[in-house]
């Protein structure tokens, strides 16, 4: 009862294995496994540590653009925010550099009701469960972590898979395979890597012309009254910029180069 708000009780359990062992009497671990609200209660004090990598305080200033299109297999494209919001299980979010993978993962973390562990793949060199257990300061072992993930109590987001070694990628894949009934989202650039069996693979698509305009119009700076160009003037500047870069390009190669740049937020 006291664990989420009492620093004294937290300190006793976090830094005294003997207290943890004697006070639990073998019953608390069992209760944690079978009663989801107790698992969520235990995870509550670690929310800031589990989400530190996501930097959620900076998210409003980022101005996440959820209308960018994404495709799952041969299905028609949908806005990425709709695609991510309706999926459970293991999800692999793929996209070239700059298409907004990390921003989408941070937005997803902010919108998920369950406790979330946001990890960079580089921190999973010893294993995903081990990385989460370190963030929880060892209050429970890796078996407890796997249990909470498998039961869906703790969602896991892993970003930057393309930036780590093949061995670390294999540890991430094994963890996702073992816990495929949980909620695990993995972000990566397209690489030679086999996603976990049964994973939903979502590919982020480049912005079309109208999406590029919507993206620029949605930037927080455009509504900032302290800026010299804001409001209606900012909207006019965006449209003039796109017209100059695309419609009035001197040559077709220059227009194609501008379209390529502007397709990437």
PDB file of N, CA and C in Angstrom, residues 134-226:
ATOM      1  N   UNK A 134      17.589  -2.813 -14.585  1.00  0.00           N
ATOM      2  CA  UNK A 134      18.511  -1.764 -14.131  1.00  0.00           C
ATOM      3  C   UNK A 134      17.772  -0.461 -13.886  1.00  0.00           C
ATOM      4  N   UNK A 135      16.823  -0.132 -14.747  1.00  0.00           N
ATOM      5  CA  UNK A 135      16.049   1.093 -14.550  1.00  0.00           C
ATOM      6  C   UNK A 135      15.194   1.025 -13.290  1.00  0.00           C
ATOM      7  N   UNK A 136      14.799  -0.204 -12.910  1.00  0.00           N
ATOM      8  CA  UNK A 136      14.002  -0.386 -11.695  1.00  0.00           C
ATOM      9  C   UNK A 136      14.883  -0.590 -10.465  1.00  0.00           C
ATOM     10  N   UNK A 137      16.180  -0.360 -10.634  1.00  0.00           N
ATOM     11  CA  UNK A 137      17.135  -0.419  -9.522  1.00  0.00           C
ATOM     12  C   UNK A 137      17.148  -1.778  -8.834  1.00  0.00           C
ATOM     13  N   UNK A 138      16.845  -2.822  -9.605  1.00  0.00           N
ATOM     14  CA  UNK A 138      16.948  -4.171  -9.072  1.00  0.00           C
ATOM     15  C   UNK A 138      15.885  -4.538  -8.068  1.00  0.00           C
ATOM     16  N   UNK A 139      14.765  -3.792  -8.005  1.00  0.00           N
ATOM     17  CA  UNK A 139      13.745  -4.121  -7.026  1.00  0.00           C
ATOM     18  C   UNK A 139      13.143  -5.492  -7.296  1.00  0.00           C
ATOM     19  N   UNK A 140      13.165  -5.926  -8.538  1.00  0.00           N
ATOM     20  CA  UNK A 140      12.747  -7.267  -8.887  1.00  0.00           C
ATOM     21  C   UNK A 140      13.721  -7.802  -9.928  1.00  0.00           C
ATOM     22  N   UNK A 141      13.760  -9.138 -10.066  1.00  0.00           N
ATOM     23  CA  UNK A 141      14.712  -9.728 -10.996  1.00  0.00           C
ATOM     24  C   UNK A 141      14.148  -9.735 -12.415  1.00  0.00           C
ATOM     25  N   UNK A 142      14.946 -10.266 -13.336  1.00  0.00           N
ATOM     26  CA  UNK A 142      14.544 -10.242 -14.738  1.00  0.00           C
ATOM     27  C   UNK A 142      13.343 -11.148 -14.998  1.00  0.00           C
ATOM     28  N   UNK A 143      13.153 -12.181 -14.202  1.00  0.00           N
ATOM     29  CA  UNK A 143      11.976 -13.036 -14.382  1.00  0.00           C
ATOM     30  C   UNK A 143      10.697 -12.249 -14.111  1.00  0.00           C
ATOM     31  N   UNK A 144      10.734 -11.378 -13.098  1.00  0.00           N
ATOM     32  CA  UNK A 144       9.582 -10.531 -12.825  1.00  0.00           C
ATOM     33  C   UNK A 144       9.324  -9.593 -14.004  1.00  0.00           C
ATOM     34  N   UNK A 145      10.386  -9.025 -14.564  1.00  0.00           N
ATOM     35  CA  UNK A 145      10.240  -8.130 -15.711  1.00  0.00           C
ATOM     36  C   UNK A 145       9.586  -8.866 -16.871  1.00  0.00           C
ATOM     37  N   UNK A 146      10.078 -10.057 -17.167  1.00  0.00           N
ATOM     38  CA  UNK A 146       9.493 -10.830 -18.267  1.00  0.00           C
ATOM     39  C   UNK A 146       8.023 -11.144 -17.995  1.00  0.00           C
ATOM     40  N   UNK A 147       7.697 -11.427 -16.732  1.00  0.00           N
ATOM     41  CA  UNK A 147       6.314 -11.719 -16.387  1.00  0.00           C
ATOM     42  C   UNK A 147       5.408 -10.531 -16.619  1.00  0.00           C
ATOM     43  N   UNK A 148       5.863  -9.331 -16.241  1.00  0.00           N
ATOM     44  CA  UNK A 148       5.031  -8.138 -16.432  1.00  0.00           C
ATOM     45  C   UNK A 148       4.853  -7.818 -17.913  1.00  0.00           C
ATOM     46  N   UNK A 149       5.900  -8.060 -18.713  1.00  0.00           N
ATOM     47  CA  UNK A 149       5.792  -7.809 -20.155  1.00  0.00           C
ATOM     48  C   UNK A 149       4.862  -8.831 -20.795  1.00  0.00           C
ATOM     49  N   UNK A 150       5.051 -10.100 -20.449  1.00  0.00           N
ATOM     50  CA  UNK A 150       4.218 -11.163 -21.017  1.00  0.00           C
ATOM     51  C   UNK A 150       2.743 -10.953 -20.679  1.00  0.00           C
ATOM     52  N   UNK A 151       2.468 -10.470 -19.472  1.00  0.00           N
ATOM     53  CA  UNK A 151       1.088 -10.268 -19.044  1.00  0.00           C
ATOM     54  C   UNK A 151       0.488  -8.980 -19.600  1.00  0.00           C
ATOM     55  N   UNK A 152       1.290  -8.152 -20.264  1.00  0.00           N
ATOM     56  CA  UNK A 152       0.781  -6.898 -20.804  1.00  0.00           C
ATOM     57  C   UNK A 152       0.739  -5.766 -19.810  1.00  0.00           C
ATOM     58  N   UNK A 153       1.273  -5.971 -18.604  1.00  0.00           N
ATOM     59  CA  UNK A 153       1.288  -4.911 -17.600  1.00  0.00           C
ATOM     60  C   UNK A 153       2.280  -3.817 -17.966  1.00  0.00           C
ATOM     61  N   UNK A 154       3.405  -4.192 -18.554  1.00  0.00           N
ATOM     62  CA  UNK A 154       4.460  -3.249 -18.916  1.00  0.00           C
ATOM     63  C   UNK A 154       4.673  -3.302 -20.419  1.00  0.00           C
ATOM     64  N   UNK A 155       4.444  -2.167 -21.104  1.00  0.00           N
ATOM     65  CA  UNK A 155       4.744  -2.062 -22.528  1.00  0.00           C
ATOM     66  C   UNK A 155       6.224  -1.695 -22.686  1.00  0.00           C
ATOM     67  N   UNK A 156       6.839  -2.178 -23.763  1.00  0.00           N
ATOM     68  CA  UNK A 156       8.261  -1.941 -23.999  1.00  0.00           C
ATOM     69  C   UNK A 156       8.441  -1.322 -25.381  1.00  0.00           C
ATOM     70  N   UNK A 157       9.194  -0.214 -25.433  1.00  0.00           N
ATOM     71  CA  UNK A 157       9.527   0.442 -26.691  1.00  0.00           C
ATOM     72  C   UNK A 157      11.046   0.461 -26.808  1.00  0.00           C
ATOM     73  N   UNK A 158      11.549  -0.028 -27.935  1.00  0.00           N
ATOM     74  CA  UNK A 158      12.999  -0.088 -28.159  1.00  0.00           C
ATOM     75  C   UNK A 158      13.305   0.666 -29.446  1.00  0.00           C
ATOM     76  N   UNK A 159      14.114   1.699 -29.353  1.00  0.00           N
ATOM     77  CA  UNK A 159      14.437   2.540 -30.501  1.00  0.00           C
ATOM     78  C   UNK A 159      15.884   2.297 -30.931  1.00  0.00           C
ATOM     79  N   UNK A 160      16.179   2.604 -32.202  1.00  0.00           N
ATOM     80  CA  UNK A 160      17.556   2.576 -32.686  1.00  0.00           C
ATOM     81  C   UNK A 160      18.143   1.201 -32.890  1.00  0.00           C
ATOM     82  N   UNK A 161      17.326   0.228 -33.299  1.00  0.00           N
ATOM     83  CA  UNK A 161      17.844  -1.128 -33.480  1.00  0.00           C
ATOM     84  C   UNK A 161      18.935  -1.184 -34.532  1.00  0.00           C
ATOM     85  N   UNK A 162      18.855  -0.340 -35.549  1.00  0.00           N
ATOM     86  CA  UNK A 162      19.838  -0.347 -36.625  1.00  0.00           C
ATOM     87  C   UNK A 162      21.202   0.171 -36.183  1.00  0.00           C
ATOM     88  N   UNK A 163      21.280   0.752 -34.983  1.00  0.00           N
ATOM     89  CA  UNK A 163      22.532   1.365 -34.530  1.00  0.00           C
ATOM     90  C   UNK A 163      23.374   0.449 -33.656  1.00  0.00           C
ATOM     91  N   UNK A 164      22.938  -0.799 -33.454  1.00  0.00           N
ATOM     92  CA  UNK A 164      23.646  -1.689 -32.536  1.00  0.00           C
ATOM     93  C   UNK A 164      24.170  -2.904 -33.280  1.00  0.00           C
ATOM     94  N   UNK A 165      24.942  -3.726 -32.550  1.00  0.00           N
ATOM     95  CA  UNK A 165      25.571  -4.886 -33.158  1.00  0.00           C
ATOM     96  C   UNK A 165      24.551  -5.978 -33.462  1.00  0.00           C
ATOM     97  N   UNK A 166      24.967  -6.934 -34.278  1.00  0.00           N
ATOM     98  CA  UNK A 166      24.096  -8.064 -34.620  1.00  0.00           C
ATOM     99  C   UNK A 166      23.736  -8.863 -33.372  1.00  0.00           C
ATOM    100  N   UNK A 167      24.658  -8.972 -32.420  1.00  0.00           N
ATOM    101  CA  UNK A 167      24.376  -9.726 -31.194  1.00  0.00           C
ATOM    102  C   UNK A 167      23.275  -9.065 -30.377  1.00  0.00           C
ATOM    103  N   UNK A 168      23.324  -7.729 -30.266  1.00  0.00           N
ATOM    104  CA  UNK A 168      22.282  -7.020 -29.523  1.00  0.00           C
ATOM    105  C   UNK A 168      20.945  -7.124 -30.244  1.00  0.00           C
ATOM    106  N   UNK A 169      20.960  -7.017 -31.569  1.00  0.00           N
ATOM    107  CA  UNK A 169      19.712  -7.163 -32.327  1.00  0.00           C
ATOM    108  C   UNK A 169      19.095  -8.538 -32.094  1.00  0.00           C
ATOM    109  N   UNK A 170      19.929  -9.561 -32.001  1.00  0.00           N
ATOM    110  CA  UNK A 170      19.409 -10.906 -31.764  1.00  0.00           C
ATOM    111  C   UNK A 170      18.813 -11.026 -30.363  1.00  0.00           C
ATOM    112  N   UNK A 171      19.409 -10.366 -29.377  1.00  0.00           N
ATOM    113  CA  UNK A 171      18.838 -10.380 -28.020  1.00  0.00           C
ATOM    114  C   UNK A 171      17.469  -9.700 -28.004  1.00  0.00           C
ATOM    115  N   UNK A 172      17.357  -8.602 -28.746  1.00  0.00           N
ATOM    116  CA  UNK A 172      16.065  -7.917 -28.826  1.00  0.00           C
ATOM    117  C   UNK A 172      15.037  -8.806 -29.507  1.00  0.00           C
ATOM    118  N   UNK A 173      15.430  -9.445 -30.601  1.00  0.00           N
ATOM    119  CA  UNK A 173      14.497 -10.322 -31.313  1.00  0.00           C
ATOM    120  C   UNK A 173      14.060 -11.484 -30.437  1.00  0.00           C
ATOM    121  N   UNK A 174      14.984 -12.081 -29.689  1.00  0.00           N
ATOM    122  CA  UNK A 174      14.650 -13.208 -28.823  1.00  0.00           C
ATOM    123  C   UNK A 174      13.679 -12.778 -27.728  1.00  0.00           C
ATOM    124  N   UNK A 175      13.916 -11.599 -27.138  1.00  0.00           N
ATOM    125  CA  UNK A 175      13.026 -11.104 -26.095  1.00  0.00           C
ATOM    126  C   UNK A 175      11.622 -10.894 -26.646  1.00  0.00           C
ATOM    127  N   UNK A 176      11.524 -10.290 -27.838  1.00  0.00           N
ATOM    128  CA  UNK A 176      10.213 -10.049 -28.440  1.00  0.00           C
ATOM    129  C   UNK A 176       9.517 -11.357 -28.790  1.00  0.00           C
ATOM    130  N   UNK A 177      10.275 -12.339 -29.248  1.00  0.00           N
ATOM    131  CA  UNK A 177       9.686 -13.629 -29.590  1.00  0.00           C
ATOM    132  C   UNK A 177       9.147 -14.328 -28.350  1.00  0.00           C
ATOM    133  N   UNK A 178       9.909 -14.283 -27.267  1.00  0.00           N
ATOM    134  CA  UNK A 178       9.493 -14.944 -26.033  1.00  0.00           C
ATOM    135  C   UNK A 178       8.278 -14.264 -25.400  1.00  0.00           C
ATOM    136  N   UNK A 179       8.114 -12.974 -25.666  1.00  0.00           N
ATOM    137  CA  UNK A 179       7.038 -12.207 -25.022  1.00  0.00           C
ATOM    138  C   UNK A 179       6.081 -11.630 -26.065  1.00  0.00           C
ATOM    139  N   UNK A 180       5.815 -12.381 -27.119  1.00  0.00           N
ATOM    140  CA  UNK A 180       5.009 -11.856 -28.219  1.00  0.00           C
ATOM    141  C   UNK A 180       3.559 -11.589 -27.844  1.00  0.00           C
ATOM    142  N   UNK A 181       3.112 -12.086 -26.676  1.00  0.00           N
ATOM    143  CA  UNK A 181       1.752 -11.771 -26.232  1.00  0.00           C
ATOM    144  C   UNK A 181       1.697 -10.449 -25.478  1.00  0.00           C
ATOM    145  N   UNK A 182       2.850  -9.871 -25.196  1.00  0.00           N
ATOM    146  CA  UNK A 182       2.889  -8.563 -24.559  1.00  0.00           C
ATOM    147  C   UNK A 182       2.757  -7.459 -25.598  1.00  0.00           C
ATOM    148  N   UNK A 183       3.172  -6.255 -25.227  1.00  0.00           N
ATOM    149  CA  UNK A 183       3.112  -5.114 -26.144  1.00  0.00           C
ATOM    150  C   UNK A 183       4.511  -4.546 -26.286  1.00  0.00           C
ATOM    151  N   UNK A 184       5.133  -4.828 -27.426  1.00  0.00           N
ATOM    152  CA  UNK A 184       6.521  -4.450 -27.670  1.00  0.00           C
ATOM    153  C   UNK A 184       6.601  -3.759 -29.019  1.00  0.00           C
ATOM    154  N   UNK A 185       7.199  -2.563 -29.066  1.00  0.00           N
ATOM    155  CA  UNK A 185       7.356  -1.810 -30.307  1.00  0.00           C
ATOM    156  C   UNK A 185       8.843  -1.552 -30.521  1.00  0.00           C
ATOM    157  N   UNK A 186       9.324  -1.890 -31.714  1.00  0.00           N
ATOM    158  CA  UNK A 186      10.751  -1.777 -32.044  1.00  0.00           C
ATOM    159  C   UNK A 186      10.904  -0.833 -33.225  1.00  0.00           C
ATOM    160  N   UNK A 187      11.751   0.180 -33.088  1.00  0.00           N
ATOM    161  CA  UNK A 187      11.997   1.126 -34.166  1.00  0.00           C
ATOM    162  C   UNK A 187      13.341   0.885 -34.817  1.00  0.00           C
ATOM    163  N   UNK A 188      13.379   0.895 -36.154  1.00  0.00           N
ATOM    164  CA  UNK A 188      14.628   0.639 -36.865  1.00  0.00           C
ATOM    165  C   UNK A 188      14.573   1.206 -38.272  1.00  0.00           C
ATOM    166  N   UNK A 189      15.740   1.516 -38.829  1.00  0.00           N
ATOM    167  CA  UNK A 189      15.840   1.755 -40.259  1.00  0.00           C
ATOM    168  C   UNK A 189      15.812   0.409 -40.969  1.00  0.00           C
ATOM    169  N   UNK A 190      15.508   0.381 -42.263  1.00  0.00           N
ATOM    170  CA  UNK A 190      15.543  -0.892 -42.995  1.00  0.00           C
ATOM    171  C   UNK A 190      16.951  -1.485 -42.970  1.00  0.00           C
ATOM    172  N   UNK A 191      17.070  -2.666 -42.410  1.00  0.00           N
ATOM    173  CA  UNK A 191      18.352  -3.357 -42.314  1.00  0.00           C
ATOM    174  C   UNK A 191      18.132  -4.841 -42.561  1.00  0.00           C
ATOM    175  N   UNK A 192      19.233  -5.572 -42.713  1.00  0.00           N
ATOM    176  CA  UNK A 192      19.141  -7.015 -42.866  1.00  0.00           C
ATOM    177  C   UNK A 192      18.942  -7.629 -41.484  1.00  0.00           C
ATOM    178  N   UNK A 193      17.698  -7.806 -41.138  1.00  0.00           N
ATOM    179  CA  UNK A 193      17.312  -8.320 -39.817  1.00  0.00           C
ATOM    180  C   UNK A 193      15.945  -8.953 -39.938  1.00  0.00           C
ATOM    181  N   UNK A 194      15.799 -10.135 -39.374  1.00  0.00           N
ATOM    182  CA  UNK A 194      14.529 -10.843 -39.445  1.00  0.00           C
ATOM    183  C   UNK A 194      13.657 -10.458 -38.262  1.00  0.00           C
ATOM    184  N   UNK A 195      12.508  -9.811 -38.487  1.00  0.00           N
ATOM    185  CA  UNK A 195      11.622  -9.450 -37.373  1.00  0.00           C
ATOM    186  C   UNK A 195      11.121 -10.698 -36.656  1.00  0.00           C
ATOM    187  N   UNK A 196      10.718 -10.571 -35.402  1.00  0.00           N
ATOM    188  CA  UNK A 196      10.172 -11.716 -34.666  1.00  0.00           C
ATOM    189  C   UNK A 196       8.969 -12.310 -35.391  1.00  0.00           C
ATOM    190  N   UNK A 197       8.802 -13.620 -35.260  1.00  0.00           N
ATOM    191  CA  UNK A 197       7.681 -14.300 -35.907  1.00  0.00           C
ATOM    192  C   UNK A 197       6.363 -13.707 -35.420  1.00  0.00           C
ATOM    193  N   UNK A 198       5.470 -13.422 -36.352  1.00  0.00           N
ATOM    194  CA  UNK A 198       4.163 -12.873 -36.011  1.00  0.00           C
ATOM    195  C   UNK A 198       4.139 -11.385 -35.762  1.00  0.00           C
ATOM    196  N   UNK A 199       5.269 -10.706 -35.899  1.00  0.00           N
ATOM    197  CA  UNK A 199       5.306  -9.262 -35.648  1.00  0.00           C
ATOM    198  C   UNK A 199       4.596  -8.505 -36.767  1.00  0.00           C
ATOM    199  N   UNK A 200       3.936  -7.415 -36.402  1.00  0.00           N
ATOM    200  CA  UNK A 200       3.347  -6.507 -37.383  1.00  0.00           C
ATOM    201  C   UNK A 200       4.428  -5.518 -37.811  1.00  0.00           C
ATOM    202  N   UNK A 201       4.758  -5.502 -39.099  1.00  0.00           N
ATOM    203  CA  UNK A 201       5.803  -4.621 -39.610  1.00  0.00           C
ATOM    204  C   UNK A 201       5.143  -3.431 -40.297  1.00  0.00           C
ATOM    205  N   UNK A 202       5.425  -2.239 -39.789  1.00  0.00           N
ATOM    206  CA  UNK A 202       4.847  -0.993 -40.309  1.00  0.00           C
ATOM    207  C   UNK A 202       5.971  -0.174 -40.936  1.00  0.00           C
ATOM    208  N   UNK A 203       5.770   0.244 -42.169  1.00  0.00           N
ATOM    209  CA  UNK A 203       6.762   1.054 -42.874  1.00  0.00           C
ATOM    210  C   UNK A 203       6.277   2.494 -42.983  1.00  0.00           C
ATOM    211  N   UNK A 204       7.086   3.432 -42.502  1.00  0.00           N
ATOM    212  CA  UNK A 204       6.775   4.848 -42.655  1.00  0.00           C
ATOM    213  C   UNK A 204       7.034   5.266 -44.103  1.00  0.00           C
ATOM    214  N   UNK A 205       6.132   6.050 -44.672  1.00  0.00           N
ATOM    215  CA  UNK A 205       6.232   6.473 -46.060  1.00  0.00           C
ATOM    216  C   UNK A 205       6.664   7.937 -46.139  1.00  0.00           C
ATOM    217  N   UNK A 206       7.371   8.304 -47.205  1.00  0.00           N
ATOM    218  CA  UNK A 206       7.721   9.719 -47.384  1.00  0.00           C
ATOM    219  C   UNK A 206       6.471  10.579 -47.494  1.00  0.00           C
ATOM    220  N   UNK A 207       6.616  11.860 -47.151  1.00  0.00           N
ATOM    221  CA  UNK A 207       5.489  12.786 -47.226  1.00  0.00           C
ATOM    222  C   UNK A 207       5.176  13.141 -48.671  1.00  0.00           C
ATOM    223  N   UNK A 208       3.889  13.128 -48.992  1.00  0.00           N
ATOM    224  CA  UNK A 208       3.447  13.664 -50.274  1.00  0.00           C
ATOM    225  C   UNK A 208       3.411  15.188 -50.191  1.00  0.00           C
ATOM    226  N   UNK A 209       3.124  15.844 -51.332  1.00  0.00           N
ATOM    227  CA  UNK A 209       3.142  17.314 -51.372  1.00  0.00           C
ATOM    228  C   UNK A 209       2.181  17.905 -50.340  1.00  0.00           C
ATOM    229  N   UNK A 210       0.940  17.430 -50.301  1.00  0.00           N
ATOM    230  CA  UNK A 210      -0.025  17.998 -49.360  1.00  0.00           C
ATOM    231  C   UNK A 210       0.351  17.695 -47.910  1.00  0.00           C
ATOM    232  N   UNK A 211       0.994  16.540 -47.678  1.00  0.00           N
ATOM    233  CA  UNK A 211       1.426  16.196 -46.318  1.00  0.00           C
ATOM    234  C   UNK A 211       2.610  17.062 -45.890  1.00  0.00           C
ATOM    235  N   UNK A 212       3.496  17.367 -46.846  1.00  0.00           N
ATOM    236  CA  UNK A 212       4.618  18.260 -46.529  1.00  0.00           C
ATOM    237  C   UNK A 212       4.103  19.631 -46.122  1.00  0.00           C
ATOM    238  N   UNK A 213       3.085  20.115 -46.830  1.00  0.00           N
ATOM    239  CA  UNK A 213       2.494  21.415 -46.476  1.00  0.00           C
ATOM    240  C   UNK A 213       1.844  21.350 -45.100  1.00  0.00           C
ATOM    241  N   UNK A 214       1.091  20.261 -44.835  1.00  0.00           N
ATOM    242  CA  UNK A 214       0.443  20.117 -43.533  1.00  0.00           C
ATOM    243  C   UNK A 214       1.477  20.021 -42.416  1.00  0.00           C
ATOM    244  N   UNK A 215       2.583  19.345 -42.696  1.00  0.00           N
ATOM    245  CA  UNK A 215       3.649  19.230 -41.689  1.00  0.00           C
ATOM    246  C   UNK A 215       4.216  20.606 -41.349  1.00  0.00           C
ATOM    247  N   UNK A 216       4.566  21.390 -42.363  1.00  0.00           N
ATOM    248  CA  UNK A 216       5.148  22.711 -42.117  1.00  0.00           C
ATOM    249  C   UNK A 216       4.156  23.624 -41.412  1.00  0.00           C
ATOM    250  N   UNK A 217       2.877  23.550 -41.799  1.00  0.00           N
ATOM    251  CA  UNK A 217       1.863  24.391 -41.163  1.00  0.00           C
ATOM    252  C   UNK A 217       1.628  24.010 -39.703  1.00  0.00           C
ATOM    253  N   UNK A 218       1.953  22.753 -39.349  1.00  0.00           N
ATOM    254  CA  UNK A 218       1.711  22.294 -37.978  1.00  0.00           C
ATOM    255  C   UNK A 218       2.862  22.598 -37.026  1.00  0.00           C
ATOM    256  N   UNK A 219       3.951  23.195 -37.519  1.00  0.00           N
ATOM    257  CA  UNK A 219       5.102  23.455 -36.646  1.00  0.00           C
ATOM    258  C   UNK A 219       4.730  24.452 -35.560  1.00  0.00           C
ATOM    259  N   UNK A 220       5.099  24.176 -34.306  1.00  0.00           N
ATOM    260  CA  UNK A 220       4.755  25.089 -33.204  1.00  0.00           C
ATOM    261  C   UNK A 220       5.243  26.517 -33.404  1.00  0.00           C
ATOM    262  N   UNK A 221       6.355  26.688 -34.129  1.00  0.00           N
ATOM    263  CA  UNK A 221       6.901  28.035 -34.317  1.00  0.00           C
ATOM    264  C   UNK A 221       5.916  28.926 -35.064  1.00  0.00           C
ATOM    265  N   UNK A 222       5.054  28.325 -35.900  1.00  0.00           N
ATOM    266  CA  UNK A 222       4.118  29.116 -36.677  1.00  0.00           C
ATOM    267  C   UNK A 222       3.046  29.792 -35.838  1.00  0.00           C
ATOM    268  N   UNK A 223       2.809  29.262 -34.645  1.00  0.00           N
ATOM    269  CA  UNK A 223       1.801  29.857 -33.754  1.00  0.00           C
ATOM    270  C   UNK A 223       2.434  30.680 -32.640  1.00  0.00           C
ATOM    271  N   UNK A 224       3.742  30.860 -32.684  1.00  0.00           N
ATOM    272  CA  UNK A 224       4.463  31.586 -31.635  1.00  0.00           C
ATOM    273  C   UNK A 224       4.431  33.089 -31.932  1.00  0.00           C
ATOM    274  N   UNK A 225       3.681  33.824 -31.136  1.00  0.00           N
ATOM    275  CA  UNK A 225       3.517  35.256 -31.382  1.00  0.00           C
ATOM    276  C   UNK A 225       4.807  36.043 -31.211  1.00  0.00           C
ATOM    277  N   UNK A 226       5.805  35.445 -30.550  1.00  0.00           N
ATOM    278  CA  UNK A 226       7.077  36.153 -30.383  1.00  0.00           C
ATOM    279  C   UNK A 226       7.938  36.110 -31.649  1.00  0.00           C
TER     280      UNK A 226
END
